[in-house]
JSON list of C-alpha atoms in Angstrom, two decimals:
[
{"chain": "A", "resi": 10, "resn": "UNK", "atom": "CA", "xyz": [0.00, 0.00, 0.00]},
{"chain": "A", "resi": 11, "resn": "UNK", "atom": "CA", "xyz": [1.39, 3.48, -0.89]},
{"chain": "A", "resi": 12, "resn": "UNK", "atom": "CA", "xyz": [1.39, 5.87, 1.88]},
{"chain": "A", "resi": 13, "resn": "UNK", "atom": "CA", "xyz": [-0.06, 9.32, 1.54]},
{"chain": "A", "resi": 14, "resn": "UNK", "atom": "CA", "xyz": [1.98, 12.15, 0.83]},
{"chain": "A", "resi": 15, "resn": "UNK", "atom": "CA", "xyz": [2.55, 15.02, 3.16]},
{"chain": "A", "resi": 16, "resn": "UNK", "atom": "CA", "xyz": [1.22, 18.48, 2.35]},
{"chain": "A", "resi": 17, "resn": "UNK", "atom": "CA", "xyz": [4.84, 19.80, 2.49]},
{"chain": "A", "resi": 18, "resn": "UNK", "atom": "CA", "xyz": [5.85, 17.15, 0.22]},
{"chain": "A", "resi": 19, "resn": "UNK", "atom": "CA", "xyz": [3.38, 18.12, -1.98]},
{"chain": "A", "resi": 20, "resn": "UNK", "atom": "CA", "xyz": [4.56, 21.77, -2.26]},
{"chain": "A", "resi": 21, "resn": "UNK", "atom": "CA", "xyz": [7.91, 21.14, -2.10]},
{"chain": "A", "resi": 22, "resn": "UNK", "atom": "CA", "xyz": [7.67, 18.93, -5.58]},
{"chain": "A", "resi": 23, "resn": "UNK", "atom": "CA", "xyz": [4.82, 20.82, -7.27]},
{"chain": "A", "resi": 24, "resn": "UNK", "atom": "CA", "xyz": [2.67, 17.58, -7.04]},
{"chain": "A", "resi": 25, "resn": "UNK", "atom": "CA", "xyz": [-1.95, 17.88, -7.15]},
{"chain": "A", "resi": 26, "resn": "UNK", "atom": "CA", "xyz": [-3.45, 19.64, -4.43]},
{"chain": "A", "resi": 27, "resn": "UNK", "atom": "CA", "xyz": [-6.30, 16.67, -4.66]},
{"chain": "A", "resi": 28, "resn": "UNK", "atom": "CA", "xyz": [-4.36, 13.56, -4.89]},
{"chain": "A", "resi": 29, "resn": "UNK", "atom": "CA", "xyz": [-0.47, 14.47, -4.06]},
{"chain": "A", "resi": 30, "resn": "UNK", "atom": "CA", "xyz": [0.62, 12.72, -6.83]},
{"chain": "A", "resi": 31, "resn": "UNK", "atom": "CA", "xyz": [0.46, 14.08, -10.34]},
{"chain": "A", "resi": 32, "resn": "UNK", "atom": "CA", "xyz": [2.74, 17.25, -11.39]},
{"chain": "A", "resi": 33, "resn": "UNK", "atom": "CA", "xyz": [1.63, 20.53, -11.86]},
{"chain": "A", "resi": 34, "resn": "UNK", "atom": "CA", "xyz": [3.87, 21.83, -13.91]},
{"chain": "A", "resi": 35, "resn": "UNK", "atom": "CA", "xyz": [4.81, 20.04, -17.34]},
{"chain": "A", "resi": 36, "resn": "UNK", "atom": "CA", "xyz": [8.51, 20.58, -17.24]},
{"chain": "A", "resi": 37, "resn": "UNK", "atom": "CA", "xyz": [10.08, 19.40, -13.43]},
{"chain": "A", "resi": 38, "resn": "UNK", "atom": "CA", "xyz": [12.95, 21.78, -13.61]},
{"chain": "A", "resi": 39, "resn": "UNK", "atom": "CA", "xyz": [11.73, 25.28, -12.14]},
{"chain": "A", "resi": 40, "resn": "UNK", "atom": "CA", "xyz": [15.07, 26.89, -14.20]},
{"chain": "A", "resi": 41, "resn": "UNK", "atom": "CA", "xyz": [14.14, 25.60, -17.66]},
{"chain": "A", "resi": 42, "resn": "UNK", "atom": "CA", "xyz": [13.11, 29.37, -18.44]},
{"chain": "A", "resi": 43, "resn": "UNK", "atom": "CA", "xyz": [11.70, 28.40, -22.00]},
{"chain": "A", "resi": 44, "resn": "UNK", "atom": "CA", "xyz": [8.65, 26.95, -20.32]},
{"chain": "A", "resi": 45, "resn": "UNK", "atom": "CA", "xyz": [8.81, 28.24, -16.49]},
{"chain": "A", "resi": 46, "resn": "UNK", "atom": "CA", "xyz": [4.52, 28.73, -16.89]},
{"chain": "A", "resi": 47, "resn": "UNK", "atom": "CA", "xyz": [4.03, 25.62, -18.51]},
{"chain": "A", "resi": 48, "resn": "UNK", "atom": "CA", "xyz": [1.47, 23.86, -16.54]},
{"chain": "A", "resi": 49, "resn": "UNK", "atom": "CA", "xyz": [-0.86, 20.55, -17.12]},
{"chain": "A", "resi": 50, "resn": "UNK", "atom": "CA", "xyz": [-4.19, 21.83, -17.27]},
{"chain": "A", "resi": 51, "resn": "UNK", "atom": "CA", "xyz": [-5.13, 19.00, -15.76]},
{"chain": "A", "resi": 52, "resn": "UNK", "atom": "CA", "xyz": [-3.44, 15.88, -12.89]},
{"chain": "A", "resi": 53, "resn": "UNK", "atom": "CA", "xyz": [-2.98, 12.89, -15.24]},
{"chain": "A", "resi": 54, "resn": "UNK", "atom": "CA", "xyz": [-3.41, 11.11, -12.13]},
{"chain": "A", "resi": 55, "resn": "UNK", "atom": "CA", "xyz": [-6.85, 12.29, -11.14]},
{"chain": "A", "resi": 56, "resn": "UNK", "atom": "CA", "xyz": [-7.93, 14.95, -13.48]},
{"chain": "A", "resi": 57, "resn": "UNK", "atom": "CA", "xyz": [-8.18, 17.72, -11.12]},
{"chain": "A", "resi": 58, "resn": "UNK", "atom": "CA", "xyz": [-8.58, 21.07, -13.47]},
{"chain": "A", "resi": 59, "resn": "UNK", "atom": "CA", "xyz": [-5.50, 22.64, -12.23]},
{"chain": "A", "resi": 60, "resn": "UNK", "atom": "CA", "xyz": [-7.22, 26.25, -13.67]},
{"chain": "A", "resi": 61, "resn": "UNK", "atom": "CA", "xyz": [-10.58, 25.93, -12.04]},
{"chain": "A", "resi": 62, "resn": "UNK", "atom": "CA", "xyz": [-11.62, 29.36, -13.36]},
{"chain": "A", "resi": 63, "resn": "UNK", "atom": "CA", "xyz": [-9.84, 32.17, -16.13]},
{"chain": "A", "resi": 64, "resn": "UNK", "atom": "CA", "xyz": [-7.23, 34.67, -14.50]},
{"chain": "A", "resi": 65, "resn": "UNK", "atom": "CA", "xyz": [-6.75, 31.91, -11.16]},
{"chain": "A", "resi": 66, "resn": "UNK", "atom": "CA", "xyz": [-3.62, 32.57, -10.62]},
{"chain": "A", "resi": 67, "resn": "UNK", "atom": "CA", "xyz": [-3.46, 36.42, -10.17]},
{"chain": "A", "resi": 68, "resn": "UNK", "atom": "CA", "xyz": [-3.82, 35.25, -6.72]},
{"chain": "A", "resi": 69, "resn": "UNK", "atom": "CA", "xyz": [-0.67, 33.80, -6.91]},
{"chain": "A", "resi": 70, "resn": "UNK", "atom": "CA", "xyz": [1.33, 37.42, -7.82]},
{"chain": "A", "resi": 71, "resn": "UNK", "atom": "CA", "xyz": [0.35, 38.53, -4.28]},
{"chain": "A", "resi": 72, "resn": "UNK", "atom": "CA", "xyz": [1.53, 35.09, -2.64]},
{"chain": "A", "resi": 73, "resn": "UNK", "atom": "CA", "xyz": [4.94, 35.65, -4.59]},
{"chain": "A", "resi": 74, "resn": "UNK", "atom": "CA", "xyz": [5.05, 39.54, -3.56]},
{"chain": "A", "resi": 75, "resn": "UNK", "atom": "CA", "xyz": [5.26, 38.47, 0.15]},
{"chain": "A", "resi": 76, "resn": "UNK", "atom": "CA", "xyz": [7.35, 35.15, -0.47]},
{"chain": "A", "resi": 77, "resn": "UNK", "atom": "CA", "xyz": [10.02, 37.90, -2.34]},
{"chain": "A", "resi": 78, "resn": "UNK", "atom": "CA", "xyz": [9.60, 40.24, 0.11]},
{"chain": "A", "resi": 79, "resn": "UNK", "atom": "CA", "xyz": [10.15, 37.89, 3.10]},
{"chain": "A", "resi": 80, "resn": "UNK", "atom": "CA", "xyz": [13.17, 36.59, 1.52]},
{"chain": "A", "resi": 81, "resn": "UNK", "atom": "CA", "xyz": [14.57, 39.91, 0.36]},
{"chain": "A", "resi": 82, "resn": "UNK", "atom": "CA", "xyz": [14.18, 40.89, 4.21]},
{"chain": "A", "resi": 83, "resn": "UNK", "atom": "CA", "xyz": [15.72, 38.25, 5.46]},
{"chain": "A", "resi": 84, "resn": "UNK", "atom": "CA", "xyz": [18.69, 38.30, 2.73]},
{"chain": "A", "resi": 85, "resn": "UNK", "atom": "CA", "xyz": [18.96, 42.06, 3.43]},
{"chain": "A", "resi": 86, "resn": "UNK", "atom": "CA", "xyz": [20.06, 41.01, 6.88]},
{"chain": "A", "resi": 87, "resn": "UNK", "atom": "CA", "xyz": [22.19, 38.41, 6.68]},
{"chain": "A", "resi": 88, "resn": "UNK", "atom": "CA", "xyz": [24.06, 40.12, 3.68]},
{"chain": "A", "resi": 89, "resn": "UNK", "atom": "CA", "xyz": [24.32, 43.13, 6.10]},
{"chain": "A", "resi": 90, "resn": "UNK", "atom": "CA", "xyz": [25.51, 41.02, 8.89]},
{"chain": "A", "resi": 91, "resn": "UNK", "atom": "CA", "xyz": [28.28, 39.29, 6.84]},
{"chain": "A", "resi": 92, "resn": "UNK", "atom": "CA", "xyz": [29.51, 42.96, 4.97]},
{"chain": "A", "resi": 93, "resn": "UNK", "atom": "CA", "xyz": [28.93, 45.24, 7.65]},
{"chain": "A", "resi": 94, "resn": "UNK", "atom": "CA", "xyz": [25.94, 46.94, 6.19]},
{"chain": "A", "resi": 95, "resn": "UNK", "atom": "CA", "xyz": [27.75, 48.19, 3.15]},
{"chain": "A", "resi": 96, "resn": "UNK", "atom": "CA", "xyz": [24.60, 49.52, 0.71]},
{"chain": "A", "resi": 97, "resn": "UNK", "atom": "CA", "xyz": [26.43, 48.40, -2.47]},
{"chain": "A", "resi": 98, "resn": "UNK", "atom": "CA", "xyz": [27.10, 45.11, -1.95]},
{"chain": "A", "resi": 99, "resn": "UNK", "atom": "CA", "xyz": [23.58, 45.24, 0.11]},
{"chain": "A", "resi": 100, "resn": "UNK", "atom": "CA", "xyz": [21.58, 46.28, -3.29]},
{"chain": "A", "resi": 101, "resn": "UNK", "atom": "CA", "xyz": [23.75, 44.12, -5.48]},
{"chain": "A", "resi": 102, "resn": "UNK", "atom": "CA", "xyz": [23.74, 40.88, -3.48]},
{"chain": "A", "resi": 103, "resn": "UNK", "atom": "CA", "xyz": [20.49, 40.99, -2.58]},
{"chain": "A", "resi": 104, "resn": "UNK", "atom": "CA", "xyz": [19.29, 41.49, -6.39]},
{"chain": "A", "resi": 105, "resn": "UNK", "atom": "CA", "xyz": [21.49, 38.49, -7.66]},
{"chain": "A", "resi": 106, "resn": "UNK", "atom": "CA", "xyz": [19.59, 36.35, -5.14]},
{"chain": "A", "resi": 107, "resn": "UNK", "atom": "CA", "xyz": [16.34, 37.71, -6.36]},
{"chain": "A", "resi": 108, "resn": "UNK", "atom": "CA", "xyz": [17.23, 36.99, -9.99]},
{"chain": "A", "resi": 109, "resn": "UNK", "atom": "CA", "xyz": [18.44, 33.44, -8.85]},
{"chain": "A", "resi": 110, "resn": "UNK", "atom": "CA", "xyz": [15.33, 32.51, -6.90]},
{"chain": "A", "resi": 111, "resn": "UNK", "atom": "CA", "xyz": [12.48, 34.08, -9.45]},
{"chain": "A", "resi": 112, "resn": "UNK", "atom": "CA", "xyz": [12.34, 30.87, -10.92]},
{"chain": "A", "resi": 113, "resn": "UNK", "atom": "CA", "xyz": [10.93, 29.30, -7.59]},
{"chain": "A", "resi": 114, "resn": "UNK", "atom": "CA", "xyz": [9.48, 32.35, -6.34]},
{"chain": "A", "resi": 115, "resn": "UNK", "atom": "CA", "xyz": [6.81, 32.37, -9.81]},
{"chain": "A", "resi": 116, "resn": "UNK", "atom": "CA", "xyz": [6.03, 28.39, -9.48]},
{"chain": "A", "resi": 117, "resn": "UNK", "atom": "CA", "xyz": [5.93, 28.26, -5.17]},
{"chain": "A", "resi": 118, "resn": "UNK", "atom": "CA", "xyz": [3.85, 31.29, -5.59]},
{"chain": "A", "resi": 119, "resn": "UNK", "atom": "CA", "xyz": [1.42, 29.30, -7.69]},
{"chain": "A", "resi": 120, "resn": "UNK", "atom": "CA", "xyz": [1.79, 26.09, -5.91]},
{"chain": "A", "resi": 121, "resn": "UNK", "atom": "CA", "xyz": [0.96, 27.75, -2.78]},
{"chain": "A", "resi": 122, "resn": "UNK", "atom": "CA", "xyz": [-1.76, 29.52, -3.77]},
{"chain": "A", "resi": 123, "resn": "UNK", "atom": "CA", "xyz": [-3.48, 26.12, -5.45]},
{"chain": "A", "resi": 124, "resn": "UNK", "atom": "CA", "xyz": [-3.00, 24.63, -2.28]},
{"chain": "A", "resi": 125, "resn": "UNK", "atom": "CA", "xyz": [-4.73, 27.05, -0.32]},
{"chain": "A", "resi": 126, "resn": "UNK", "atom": "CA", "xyz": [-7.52, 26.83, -3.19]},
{"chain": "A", "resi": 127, "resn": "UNK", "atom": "CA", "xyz": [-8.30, 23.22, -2.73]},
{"chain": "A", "resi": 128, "resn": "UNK", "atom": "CA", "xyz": [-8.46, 20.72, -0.62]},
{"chain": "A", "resi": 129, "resn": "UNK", "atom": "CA", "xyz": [-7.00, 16.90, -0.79]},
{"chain": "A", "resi": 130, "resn": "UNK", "atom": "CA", "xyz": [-9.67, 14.45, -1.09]},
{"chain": "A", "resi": 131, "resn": "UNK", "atom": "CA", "xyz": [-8.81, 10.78, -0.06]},
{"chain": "A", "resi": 132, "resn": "UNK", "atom": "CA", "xyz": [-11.17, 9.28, -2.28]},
{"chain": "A", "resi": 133, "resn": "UNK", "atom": "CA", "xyz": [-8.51, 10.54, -5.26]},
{"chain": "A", "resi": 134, "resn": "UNK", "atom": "CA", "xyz": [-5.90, 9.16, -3.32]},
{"chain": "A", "resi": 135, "resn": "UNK", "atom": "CA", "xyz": [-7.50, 5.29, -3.12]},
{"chain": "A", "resi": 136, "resn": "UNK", "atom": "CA", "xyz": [-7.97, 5.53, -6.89]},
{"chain": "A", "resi": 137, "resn": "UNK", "atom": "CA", "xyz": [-4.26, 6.21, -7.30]},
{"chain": "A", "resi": 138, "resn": "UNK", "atom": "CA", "xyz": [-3.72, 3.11, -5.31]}
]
């Protein structure tokens, strides 16, 4: 018997809000920039409409503002920490971390903000068994 998925495990690997297993996004790799929105319309486990309604994931822009905000804060501060507050290298580090982490900031955003939109539903889950 396969055991059930966490929800963390479930956002940390993109997987279906509804059954934990099937992908959300059709390419794995969150730095393949060709195709960083590509997503499966719907689980090809379960068939869970992954865009239950047009413009969905606007929501998701306001879940990455605060993820990017949060982690520019906390970058701020441990950049400052490490090079005695020096504005330059504050500004410049802390955008070269922002550039490298847009790819996860855009699909956690939408990840997150699926997962807050639905709900798991076990039945979904025996099926995949």
């Amino acid at each position: 018997m396969k055991k059930q998925p966490s929800t963390w495990y479930t956002f940390i690997h993109a997987k279906c809000p509804r059954c934990n297993h099937g992908n959300l996004f059709a390419n794995k790799n969150p730095y393949a920039l060709r195709n960083i929105s590509e997503m499966n319309n719907r689980c090809p486990i379960c068939g869970y409409n992954f865009f239950p309604e047009t413009g969905f994931y606007w929501g998701a822009m306001y879940v990455s503002y605060v993820l990017t905000v949060g982690f520019s804060a906390i970058s701020v501060v441990v950049i400052g920490l490490i090079f005695h507050w020096n504005l330059p290298v504050l500004i410049a580090g802390n955008a070269v971390l922002l550039a490298l982490g847009f790819p996860l900031f855009f699909r956690y955003a939408r990840v997150l903000w699926l997962l807050l939109n639905s709900s798991f539903d076990p039945s979904a889950f025996e099926k995949f068994k």
